[in-house]
PDB file of C-alpha atoms in Angstrom:
ATOM      1  CA  ASN J 132     -96.050 119.029  40.577  1.00  0.00           C
ATOM      2  CA  THR J 133     -95.224 120.765  37.186  1.00  0.00           C
ATOM      3  CA  SER J 134     -91.718 121.880  38.749  1.00  0.00           C
ATOM      4  CA  LEU J 135     -90.507 118.577  38.473  1.00  0.00           C
ATOM      5  CA  GLY J 136     -91.865 117.387  34.866  1.00  0.00           C
ATOM      6  CA  PHE J 137     -88.369 117.840  33.914  1.00  0.00           C
ATOM      7  CA  MET J 138     -87.437 114.676  35.992  1.00  0.00           C
ATOM      8  CA  TYR J 139     -89.707 112.528  33.564  1.00  0.00           C
ATOM      9  CA  ASP J 140     -88.079 113.619  30.232  1.00  0.00           C
ATOM     10  CA  THR J 141     -86.144 110.147  30.310  1.00  0.00           C
ATOM     11  CA  PRO J 142     -87.440 106.986  31.628  1.00  0.00           C
ATOM     12  CA  PRO J 143     -86.654 106.470  35.160  1.00  0.00           C
ATOM     13  CA  PHE J 144     -84.016 103.603  35.871  1.00  0.00           C
ATOM     14  CA  ARG J 145     -85.434 100.444  36.822  1.00  0.00           C
ATOM     15  CA  SER J 146     -83.176  97.725  37.032  1.00  0.00           C
ATOM     16  CA  ILE J 147     -79.404  96.705  36.908  1.00  0.00           C
ATOM     17  CA  SER J 148     -80.788  94.269  33.624  1.00  0.00           C
ATOM     18  CA  GLY J 149     -81.466  97.529  31.667  1.00  0.00           C
ATOM     19  CA  LEU J 150     -77.792  98.615  31.676  1.00  0.00           C
ATOM     20  CA  PRO J 151     -75.272  97.820  28.670  1.00  0.00           C
ATOM     21  CA  VAL J 152     -73.957  94.351  29.250  1.00  0.00           C
ATOM     22  CA  ASP J 153     -70.346  96.054  29.339  1.00  0.00           C
ATOM     23  CA  VAL J 154     -71.749  98.208  32.133  1.00  0.00           C
ATOM     24  CA  VAL J 155     -73.115  95.204  34.281  1.00  0.00           C
ATOM     25  CA  LEU J 156     -69.918  92.953  33.895  1.00  0.00           C
ATOM     26  CA  HIS J 157     -67.812  95.796  35.062  1.00  0.00           C
ATOM     27  CA  VAL J 158     -69.903  96.328  38.004  1.00  0.00           C
ATOM     28  CA  MET J 159     -69.960  92.351  38.851  1.00  0.00           C
ATOM     29  CA  ARG J 160     -66.340  92.286  38.809  1.00  0.00           C
ATOM     30  CA  PHE J 161     -66.327  94.189  42.256  1.00  0.00           C
ATOM     31  CA  LEU J 162     -68.649  91.297  43.873  1.00  0.00           C
ATOM     32  CA  ARG J 163     -67.694  88.441  46.049  1.00  0.00           C
ATOM     33  CA  PRO J 164     -67.954  84.781  44.199  1.00  0.00           C
ATOM     34  CA  ARG J 165     -70.738  84.212  46.420  1.00  0.00           C
ATOM     35  CA  ASP J 166     -72.492  87.188  45.289  1.00  0.00           C
ATOM     36  CA  VAL J 167     -72.012  86.765  42.009  1.00  0.00           C
ATOM     37  CA  LEU J 168     -73.326  83.083  41.876  1.00  0.00           C
ATOM     38  CA  ALA J 169     -76.355  84.096  44.156  1.00  0.00           C
ATOM     39  CA  MET J 170     -77.093  86.973  40.857  1.00  0.00           C
ATOM     40  CA  ARG J 171     -77.750  83.833  38.889  1.00  0.00           C
ATOM     41  CA  GLU J 172     -80.874  83.078  40.870  1.00  0.00           C
ATOM     42  CA  VAL J 173     -82.237  86.783  40.112  1.00  0.00           C
ATOM     43  CA  SER J 174     -83.282  86.356  36.535  1.00  0.00           C
ATOM     44  CA  LEU J 175     -82.638  84.399  33.145  1.00  0.00           C
ATOM     45  CA  CYS J 176     -80.471  87.214  31.768  1.00  0.00           C
ATOM     46  CA  PHE J 177     -78.131  86.878  34.778  1.00  0.00           C
ATOM     47  CA  VAL J 178     -77.629  83.057  34.212  1.00  0.00           C
ATOM     48  CA  SER J 179     -75.065  83.514  31.374  1.00  0.00           C
ATOM     49  CA  LEU J 180     -73.493  86.989  32.575  1.00  0.00           C
ATOM     50  CA  CYS J 181     -72.543  85.262  35.984  1.00  0.00           C
ATOM     51  CA  CYS J 182     -70.408  82.509  34.154  1.00  0.00           C
ATOM     52  CA  ASP J 183     -68.632  85.068  32.115  1.00  0.00           C
ATOM     53  CA  SER J 184     -65.023  84.509  31.941  1.00  0.00           C
ATOM     54  CA  LEU J 185     -64.188  88.326  32.323  1.00  0.00           C
ATOM     55  CA  ILE J 186     -65.487  88.320  35.821  1.00  0.00           C
ATOM     56  CA  TRP J 187     -63.897  85.000  36.821  1.00  0.00           C
ATOM     57  CA  ALA J 188     -60.691  85.797  35.575  1.00  0.00           C
ATOM     58  CA  ASP J 189     -60.440  88.485  37.821  1.00  0.00           C
ATOM     59  CA  LEU J 190     -61.551  86.476  40.893  1.00  0.00           C
ATOM     60  CA  ALA J 191     -59.070  83.867  40.142  1.00  0.00           C
ATOM     61  CA  HIS J 192     -56.132  86.464  39.608  1.00  0.00           C
ATOM     62  CA  GLN J 193     -57.140  87.996  43.281  1.00  0.00           C
ATOM     63  CA  LYS J 194     -57.774  84.176  44.813  1.00  0.00           C
ATOM     64  CA  CYS J 195     -54.336  83.340  43.279  1.00  0.00           C
ATOM     65  CA  ASP J 196     -52.565  86.678  44.887  1.00  0.00           C
ATOM     66  CA  GLN J 197     -54.261  85.722  47.904  1.00  0.00           C
ATOM     67  CA  VAL J 198     -53.058  82.013  48.451  1.00  0.00           C
ATOM     68  CA  SER J 199     -49.481  82.305  46.826  1.00  0.00           C
ATOM     69  CA  ASP J 200     -46.477  84.250  47.140  1.00  0.00           C
ATOM     70  CA  THR J 201     -45.953  85.043  43.486  1.00  0.00           C
ATOM     71  CA  PRO J 202     -49.059  86.612  41.353  1.00  0.00           C
ATOM     72  CA  CYS J 203     -50.797  84.477  38.626  1.00  0.00           C
ATOM     73  CA  SER J 204     -48.488  84.989  35.365  1.00  0.00           C
ATOM     74  CA  GLU J 205     -49.550  86.633  32.417  1.00  0.00           C
ATOM     75  CA  GLU J 206     -49.764  83.378  30.543  1.00  0.00           C
ATOM     76  CA  LYS J 207     -52.526  82.549  33.124  1.00  0.00           C
ATOM     77  CA  ARG J 208     -54.347  85.658  32.868  1.00  0.00           C
ATOM     78  CA  ASN J 209     -55.234  85.344  29.468  1.00  0.00           C
ATOM     79  CA  GLY J 210     -57.968  83.273  27.513  1.00  0.00           C
ATOM     80  CA  GLY J 211     -59.661  79.934  28.907  1.00  0.00           C
ATOM     81  CA  ASP J 212     -62.680  79.335  30.752  1.00  0.00           C
ATOM     82  CA  TRP J 213     -62.117  81.037  34.151  1.00  0.00           C
ATOM     83  CA  TYR J 214     -65.731  80.053  35.979  1.00  0.00           C
ATOM     84  CA  GLN J 215     -64.605  76.579  35.158  1.00  0.00           C
ATOM     85  CA  GLU J 216     -61.082  77.223  36.224  1.00  0.00           C
ATOM     86  CA  TYR J 217     -62.118  78.907  39.348  1.00  0.00           C
ATOM     87  CA  ILE J 218     -64.151  75.993  40.322  1.00  0.00           C
ATOM     88  CA  TRP J 219     -61.424  73.453  39.408  1.00  0.00           C
ATOM     89  CA  ARG J 220     -58.946  75.179  41.606  1.00  0.00           C
ATOM     90  CA  TYR J 221     -60.604  76.324  44.750  1.00  0.00           C
ATOM     91  CA  GLY J 222     -63.456  73.935  44.698  1.00  0.00           C
ATOM     92  CA  SER J 223     -67.221  74.743  45.462  1.00  0.00           C
ATOM     93  CA  LEU J 224     -68.216  78.134  47.098  1.00  0.00           C
ATOM     94  CA  THR J 225     -70.662  76.593  49.373  1.00  0.00           C
ATOM     95  CA  LYS J 226     -70.291  73.482  51.565  1.00  0.00           C
ATOM     96  CA  SER J 227     -73.532  71.785  50.744  1.00  0.00           C
ATOM     97  CA  VAL J 228     -73.651  72.606  46.981  1.00  0.00           C
ATOM     98  CA  CYS J 229     -71.480  71.108  44.175  1.00  0.00           C
ATOM     99  CA  LEU J 230     -71.233  73.929  41.554  1.00  0.00           C
ATOM    100  CA  GLY J 231     -69.076  72.918  38.420  1.00  0.00           C
ATOM    101  CA  HIS J 232     -71.853  71.713  35.571  1.00  0.00           C
ATOM    102  CA  THR J 233     -72.839  74.341  33.062  1.00  0.00           C
ATOM    103  CA  ASP J 234     -76.194  72.838  32.299  1.00  0.00           C
ATOM    104  CA  THR J 235     -78.850  70.583  33.920  1.00  0.00           C
ATOM    105  CA  VAL J 236     -77.836  67.981  36.133  1.00  0.00           C
ATOM    106  CA  LEU J 237     -79.782  64.917  35.067  1.00  0.00           C
ATOM    107  CA  CYS J 238     -78.285  61.917  37.637  1.00  0.00           C
ATOM    108  CA  VAL J 239     -76.255  61.551  40.677  1.00  0.00           C
ATOM    109  CA  LYS J 240     -74.888  58.321  42.417  1.00  0.00           C
ATOM    110  CA  HIS J 241     -72.506  57.585  45.375  1.00  0.00           C
ATOM    111  CA  ILE J 242     -69.504  55.972  44.756  1.00  0.00           C
ATOM    112  CA  LEU J 243     -66.608  54.329  46.441  1.00  0.00           C
ATOM    113  CA  LEU J 244     -63.173  56.149  44.875  1.00  0.00           C
ATOM    114  CA  MET J 245     -60.874  53.888  47.335  1.00  0.00           C
ATOM    115  CA  PRO J 246     -61.862  50.707  49.383  1.00  0.00           C
ATOM    116  CA  PRO J 247     -60.370  49.977  52.657  1.00  0.00           C
ATOM    117  CA  THR J 248     -57.166  48.921  52.485  1.00  0.00           C
ATOM    118  CA  ALA J 249     -57.504  46.818  55.926  1.00  0.00           C
ATOM    119  CA  PRO J 250     -60.561  46.173  57.860  1.00  0.00           C
ATOM    120  CA  GLY J 251     -61.708  49.312  60.040  1.00  0.00           C
ATOM    121  CA  SER J 252     -59.546  51.343  57.861  1.00  0.00           C
ATOM    122  CA  PRO J 253     -61.459  54.447  56.220  1.00  0.00           C
ATOM    123  CA  SER J 254     -62.669  54.280  52.499  1.00  0.00           C
ATOM    124  CA  GLN J 255     -62.595  57.142  50.214  1.00  0.00           C
ATOM    125  CA  GLN J 256     -66.114  58.017  49.092  1.00  0.00           C
ATOM    126  CA  GLY J 257     -67.506  60.257  46.885  1.00  0.00           C
ATOM    127  CA  VAL J 258     -70.240  61.599  44.329  1.00  0.00           C
ATOM    128  CA  ALA J 259     -70.609  61.147  40.596  1.00  0.00           C
ATOM    129  CA  SER J 260     -72.865  63.516  38.484  1.00  0.00           C
ATOM    130  CA  GLY J 261     -74.043  63.272  35.066  1.00  0.00           C
ATOM    131  CA  SER J 262     -75.241  66.384  33.093  1.00  0.00           C
ATOM    132  CA  GLU J 263     -76.777  67.578  29.896  1.00  0.00           C
ATOM    133  CA  ASP J 264     -73.136  69.697  29.435  1.00  0.00           C
ATOM    134  CA  GLY J 265     -71.858  66.136  28.406  1.00  0.00           C
ATOM    135  CA  THR J 266     -69.689  65.647  31.099  1.00  0.00           C
ATOM    136  CA  ILE J 267     -69.495  63.343  34.468  1.00  0.00           C
ATOM    137  CA  ARG J 268     -68.002  64.874  37.144  1.00  0.00           C
ATOM    138  CA  VAL J 269     -66.429  63.312  40.306  1.00  0.00           C
ATOM    139  CA  TRP J 270     -66.981  64.969  43.633  1.00  0.00           C
ATOM    140  CA  VAL J 271     -65.207  64.406  46.866  1.00  0.00           C
ATOM    141  CA  PRO J 272     -65.628  66.482  50.377  1.00  0.00           C
ATOM    142  CA  ASP J 273     -62.868  68.036  51.846  1.00  0.00           C
ATOM    143  CA  GLU J 274     -62.559  70.183  55.098  1.00  0.00           C
ATOM    144  CA  HIS J 275     -64.196  73.433  53.585  1.00  0.00           C
ATOM    145  CA  ALA J 276     -66.512  71.969  50.659  1.00  0.00           C
ATOM    146  CA  TRP J 277     -67.204  69.602  47.989  1.00  0.00           C
ATOM    147  CA  ARG J 278     -64.534  69.757  45.193  1.00  0.00           C
ATOM    148  CA  CYS J 279     -64.515  68.472  41.531  1.00  0.00           C
ATOM    149  CA  GLN J 280     -61.691  65.951  41.634  1.00  0.00           C
ATOM    150  CA  ALA J 281     -62.314  64.821  37.906  1.00  0.00           C
ATOM    151  CA  MET J 282     -64.181  65.669  34.635  1.00  0.00           C
ATOM    152  CA  LEU J 283     -64.710  62.892  32.631  1.00  0.00           C
ATOM    153  CA  PRO J 284     -66.237  63.905  29.352  1.00  0.00           C
ATOM    154  CA  SER J 285     -68.466  61.999  27.024  1.00  0.00           C
ATOM    155  CA  PRO J 286     -66.391  61.583  23.677  1.00  0.00           C
ATOM    156  CA  SER J 287     -69.364  62.961  21.743  1.00  0.00           C
ATOM    157  CA  ARG J 288     -70.518  65.572  24.089  1.00  0.00           C
ATOM    158  CA  SER J 289     -73.931  64.086  24.405  1.00  0.00           C
ATOM    159  CA  PRO J 290     -75.761  64.535  27.529  1.00  0.00           C
ATOM    160  CA  VAL J 291     -75.198  62.055  30.227  1.00  0.00           C
ATOM    161  CA  LEU J 292     -78.707  60.542  31.328  1.00  0.00           C
ATOM    162  CA  CYS J 293     -77.819  57.778  33.689  1.00  0.00           C
ATOM    163  CA  LEU J 294     -75.117  56.720  36.306  1.00  0.00           C
ATOM    164  CA  HIS J 295     -74.635  53.418  38.091  1.00  0.00           C
ATOM    165  CA  PRO J 296     -71.249  52.338  39.938  1.00  0.00           C
ATOM    166  CA  VAL J 297     -69.744  48.756  38.775  1.00  0.00           C
ATOM    167  CA  ARG J 298     -67.853  46.808  41.551  1.00  0.00           C
ATOM    168  CA  ALA J 299     -64.492  45.811  40.439  1.00  0.00           C
ATOM    169  CA  TYR J 300     -63.685  42.863  38.868  1.00  0.00           C
ATOM    170  CA  ASP J 301     -60.355  42.799  37.078  1.00  0.00           C
ATOM    171  CA  HIS J 302     -57.023  42.107  38.783  1.00  0.00           C
ATOM    172  CA  THR J 303     -56.650  45.946  39.332  1.00  0.00           C
ATOM    173  CA  GLY J 304     -59.230  45.970  42.172  1.00  0.00           C
ATOM    174  CA  HIS J 305     -60.330  49.458  40.875  1.00  0.00           C
ATOM    175  CA  GLU J 306     -63.685  50.690  41.003  1.00  0.00           C
ATOM    176  CA  HIS J 307     -65.637  51.739  37.752  1.00  0.00           C
ATOM    177  CA  ILE J 308     -68.744  53.720  36.741  1.00  0.00           C
ATOM    178  CA  THR J 309     -71.115  52.935  33.853  1.00  0.00           C
ATOM    179  CA  ALA J 310     -72.959  55.757  32.240  1.00  0.00           C
ATOM    180  CA  GLY J 311     -75.630  56.101  29.316  1.00  0.00           C
ATOM    181  CA  SER J 312     -75.681  59.003  27.020  1.00  0.00           C
ATOM    182  CA  ALA J 313     -78.233  60.371  24.970  1.00  0.00           C
ATOM    183  CA  LYS J 314     -76.696  59.466  21.762  1.00  0.00           C
ATOM    184  CA  GLY J 315     -76.992  55.646  22.978  1.00  0.00           C
ATOM    185  CA  ASP J 316     -73.598  54.985  23.984  1.00  0.00           C
ATOM    186  CA  ILE J 317     -72.580  52.942  27.080  1.00  0.00           C
ATOM    187  CA  LEU J 318     -69.287  54.839  28.798  1.00  0.00           C
ATOM    188  CA  TYR J 319     -67.279  52.679  31.109  1.00  0.00           C
ATOM    189  CA  TRP J 320     -64.570  54.678  33.290  1.00  0.00           C
ATOM    190  CA  ASP J 321     -62.060  53.526  35.667  1.00  0.00           C
ATOM    191  CA  LEU J 322     -62.515  55.484  39.105  1.00  0.00           C
ATOM    192  CA  HIS J 323     -58.884  55.258  40.066  1.00  0.00           C
ATOM    193  CA  THR J 324     -57.195  56.291  37.140  1.00  0.00           C
ATOM    194  CA  MET J 325     -60.219  58.349  35.835  1.00  0.00           C
ATOM    195  CA  GLN J 326     -59.459  57.058  32.366  1.00  0.00           C
ATOM    196  CA  MET J 327     -61.967  55.829  30.016  1.00  0.00           C
ATOM    197  CA  VAL J 328     -61.800  51.891  29.546  1.00  0.00           C
ATOM    198  CA  SER J 329     -64.188  51.647  26.770  1.00  0.00           C
ATOM    199  CA  SER J 330     -67.328  53.028  25.032  1.00  0.00           C
ATOM    200  CA  PHE J 331     -69.701  51.302  22.621  1.00  0.00           C
ATOM    201  CA  ASP J 332     -73.176  51.801  20.767  1.00  0.00           C
ATOM    202  CA  ALA J 333     -75.457  50.039  23.064  1.00  0.00           C
ATOM    203  CA  HIS J 334     -78.823  51.283  21.795  1.00  0.00           C
ATOM    204  CA  LYS J 335     -78.955  52.051  18.157  1.00  0.00           C
ATOM    205  CA  GLY J 336     -81.253  54.779  17.174  1.00  0.00           C
ATOM    206  CA  GLY J 337     -82.056  55.689  20.744  1.00  0.00           C
ATOM    207  CA  SER J 338     -80.829  57.214  24.042  1.00  0.00           C
ATOM    208  CA  VAL J 339     -79.768  55.014  27.239  1.00  0.00           C
ATOM    209  CA  THR J 340     -82.119  55.972  29.877  1.00  0.00           C
ATOM    210  CA  CYS J 341     -81.106  53.822  32.675  1.00  0.00           C
ATOM    211  CA  CYS J 342     -78.366  51.235  33.586  1.00  0.00           C
ATOM    212  CA  GLN J 343     -77.125  49.382  36.418  1.00  0.00           C
ATOM    213  CA  GLN J 344     -74.815  46.379  37.407  1.00  0.00           C
ATOM    214  CA  LEU J 345     -76.526  43.074  37.376  1.00  0.00           C
ATOM    215  CA  HIS J 346     -75.305  40.579  40.512  1.00  0.00           C
ATOM    216  CA  MET J 347     -75.411  37.073  38.810  1.00  0.00           C
ATOM    217  CA  GLU J 348     -73.795  33.997  40.363  1.00  0.00           C
ATOM    218  CA  THR J 349     -71.072  32.689  37.900  1.00  0.00           C
ATOM    219  CA  HIS J 350     -67.901  30.320  37.533  1.00  0.00           C
ATOM    220  CA  ALA J 351     -65.687  33.348  37.623  1.00  0.00           C
ATOM    221  CA  PRO J 352     -63.310  33.666  40.638  1.00  0.00           C
ATOM    222  CA  SER J 353     -65.247  36.469  41.940  1.00  0.00           C
ATOM    223  CA  ASN J 354     -68.990  35.523  42.411  1.00  0.00           C
ATOM    224  CA  ILE J 355     -70.124  38.788  41.242  1.00  0.00           C
ATOM    225  CA  ALA J 356     -70.198  38.840  37.210  1.00  0.00           C
ATOM    226  CA  PRO J 357     -69.268  42.023  35.512  1.00  0.00           C
ATOM    227  CA  PHE J 358     -72.673  42.377  33.830  1.00  0.00           C
ATOM    228  CA  VAL J 359     -74.529  45.485  33.048  1.00  0.00           C
ATOM    229  CA  VAL J 360     -78.164  45.788  32.124  1.00  0.00           C
ATOM    230  CA  SER J 361     -79.271  49.102  29.996  1.00  0.00           C
ATOM    231  CA  GLY J 362     -82.652  50.339  29.155  1.00  0.00           C
ATOM    232  CA  GLY J 363     -83.351  52.811  26.233  1.00  0.00           C
ATOM    233  CA  ALA J 364     -85.764  54.558  24.024  1.00  0.00           C
ATOM    234  CA  ASP J 365     -85.336  51.855  21.418  1.00  0.00           C
ATOM    235  CA  GLN J 366     -88.197  50.006  24.025  1.00  0.00           C
ATOM    236  CA  ALA J 367     -85.539  47.303  24.829  1.00  0.00           C
ATOM    237  CA  VAL J 368     -83.483  45.993  27.809  1.00  0.00           C
ATOM    238  CA  ARG J 369     -80.008  44.636  27.033  1.00  0.00           C
ATOM    239  CA  LEU J 370     -77.562  42.749  29.010  1.00  0.00           C
ATOM    240  CA  TRP J 371     -73.807  43.618  28.448  1.00  0.00           C
ATOM    241  CA  ASP J 372     -70.634  41.316  29.543  1.00  0.00           C
ATOM    242  CA  MET J 373     -68.146  44.237  30.374  1.00  0.00           C
ATOM    243  CA  ARG J 374     -65.376  41.890  30.144  1.00  0.00           C
ATOM    244  CA  THR J 375     -65.785  41.476  26.647  1.00  0.00           C
ATOM    245  CA  ARG J 376     -68.278  44.627  25.934  1.00  0.00           C
ATOM    246  CA  THR J 377     -70.569  42.452  24.194  1.00  0.00           C
ATOM    247  CA  ALA J 378     -74.174  42.092  24.221  1.00  0.00           C
ATOM    248  CA  CYS J 379     -75.571  38.857  25.983  1.00  0.00           C
ATOM    249  CA  GLY J 380     -79.084  39.291  26.048  1.00  0.00           C
ATOM    250  CA  VAL J 381     -82.304  41.348  24.932  1.00  0.00           C
ATOM    251  CA  LEU J 382     -85.206  41.354  26.671  1.00  0.00           C
ATOM    252  CA  LEU J 383     -88.236  42.740  24.405  1.00  0.00           C
ATOM    253  CA  GLY J 384     -92.233  43.035  25.565  1.00  0.00           C
ATOM    254  CA  HIS J 385     -92.294  46.838  26.367  1.00  0.00           C
ATOM    255  CA  CYS J 386     -94.053  49.338  24.247  1.00  0.00           C
ATOM    256  CA  GLY J 387     -92.610  52.518  25.356  1.00  0.00           C
ATOM    257  CA  THR J 388     -89.231  54.185  26.268  1.00  0.00           C
ATOM    258  CA  ILE J 389     -87.568  51.898  29.445  1.00  0.00           C
ATOM    259  CA  MET J 390     -87.558  54.537  32.314  1.00  0.00           C
ATOM    260  CA  SER J 391     -85.889  52.576  35.547  1.00  0.00           C
ATOM    261  CA  LEU J 392     -84.148  49.411  36.121  1.00  0.00           C
ATOM    262  CA  ALA J 393     -84.094  46.991  39.276  1.00  0.00           C
ATOM    263  CA  GLN J 394     -82.971  43.876  40.760  1.00  0.00           C
ATOM    264  CA  THR J 395     -84.392  41.747  43.364  1.00  0.00           C
ATOM    265  CA  CYS J 396     -82.438  39.446  45.750  1.00  0.00           C
ATOM    266  CA  SER J 397     -81.921  36.060  44.909  1.00  0.00           C
ATOM    267  CA  SER J 398     -82.448  33.136  47.536  1.00  0.00           C
ATOM    268  CA  VAL J 399     -83.111  29.355  47.679  1.00  0.00           C
ATOM    269  CA  VAL J 400     -86.639  30.016  46.882  1.00  0.00           C
ATOM    270  CA  CYS J 401     -86.814  32.830  44.638  1.00  0.00           C
ATOM    271  CA  PRO J 402     -84.211  33.363  41.886  1.00  0.00           C
ATOM    272  CA  ALA J 403     -83.285  37.011  41.083  1.00  0.00           C
ATOM    273  CA  VAL J 404     -85.515  38.969  39.185  1.00  0.00           C
ATOM    274  CA  LEU J 405     -84.993  41.930  36.981  1.00  0.00           C
ATOM    275  CA  LEU J 406     -87.858  44.632  37.017  1.00  0.00           C
ATOM    276  CA  SER J 407     -88.254  47.092  34.567  1.00  0.00           C
ATOM    277  CA  SER J 408     -90.609  50.170  33.859  1.00  0.00           C
ATOM    278  CA  SER J 409     -91.745  51.959  30.952  1.00  0.00           C
ATOM    279  CA  ARG J 410     -93.414  54.634  29.277  1.00  0.00           C
ATOM    280  CA  ASP J 411     -95.928  52.170  28.360  1.00  0.00           C
ATOM    281  CA  ARG J 412     -97.330  52.197  31.928  1.00  0.00           C
ATOM    282  CA  THR J 413     -96.215  48.783  32.614  1.00  0.00           C
ATOM    283  CA  ILE J 414     -93.789  47.076  35.040  1.00  0.00           C
ATOM    284  CA  ARG J 415     -92.476  43.826  33.832  1.00  0.00           C
ATOM    285  CA  GLY J 416     -90.641  41.255  35.412  1.00  0.00           C
ATOM    286  CA  TRP J 417     -87.611  38.866  33.831  1.00  0.00           C
ATOM    287  CA  ASP J 418     -86.105  35.874  35.052  1.00  0.00           C
ATOM    288  CA  LEU J 419     -81.999  36.036  34.544  1.00  0.00           C
ATOM    289  CA  ARG J 420     -81.627  32.409  34.157  1.00  0.00           C
ATOM    290  CA  THR J 421     -84.269  31.973  30.876  1.00  0.00           C
ATOM    291  CA  MET J 422     -84.158  35.841  29.943  1.00  0.00           C
ATOM    292  CA  ARG J 423     -87.902  35.398  29.722  1.00  0.00           C
ATOM    293  CA  GLN J 424     -90.914  37.273  31.114  1.00  0.00           C
ATOM    294  CA  ILE J 425     -92.521  36.144  34.399  1.00  0.00           C
ATOM    295  CA  VAL J 426     -95.846  36.878  35.987  1.00  0.00           C
ATOM    296  CA  LEU J 427     -95.404  39.313  39.065  1.00  0.00           C
TER     297      LEU J 427
END
């Protein structure tokens, strides 16, 4: 219809992604937090916009004014990463999802934050996650959602590739967690104080791709020794005494990056065996008494 030709002098509006960024941000400031997060699933161009501090600063201020008799001060209203601030203050926005990492989540482990104080008493349990954003986050469930209780940054901000809880062995009785980074470091954290106990270069020139606690009989007061085993891109499996943070064995034989580790249960007939898998398409078994490879 020629009478409607004037309508096509300018390109028709097709999507909100075609608007200027400042206009899109202004529109998004009127949405609910759940709706803002839902927009992240629409397209890649919304992923960074939905974490913009301008949006979450307004949402945090509104939430603060709702739950407090006094509004947020001007100092709180200026600067900062308000997306992380909102998640930190008010927890995850859904009951079944832990939100807070700013990059790919690479590993997750169930952890025991507080053991039972008496037989039959409840224990405080949670989840630890490692991410490409260089942080470990500790999550605990509450009445409404999963809440981030602590953020444990990697000293070098290197991606955290693997995690494993370590049973308490010292006089504190605290649970610990060990982590491996893409830089080749092993990080060791006290989950009670949320403080780093130590970090050391474990696999020089290669990332730590897997780690776990080893259960070995010793003459220590506790029959569980504080040994951790790690595998890395240097094609080696290394054993560590976490009391002294020193290497106590190296297992060589793989021709590719170590991808996973597992330990079999020991018995009178068969001692504990460490299993390792690699990019070289093999699974190898190791006798932990002799530190030698065995036939599976």
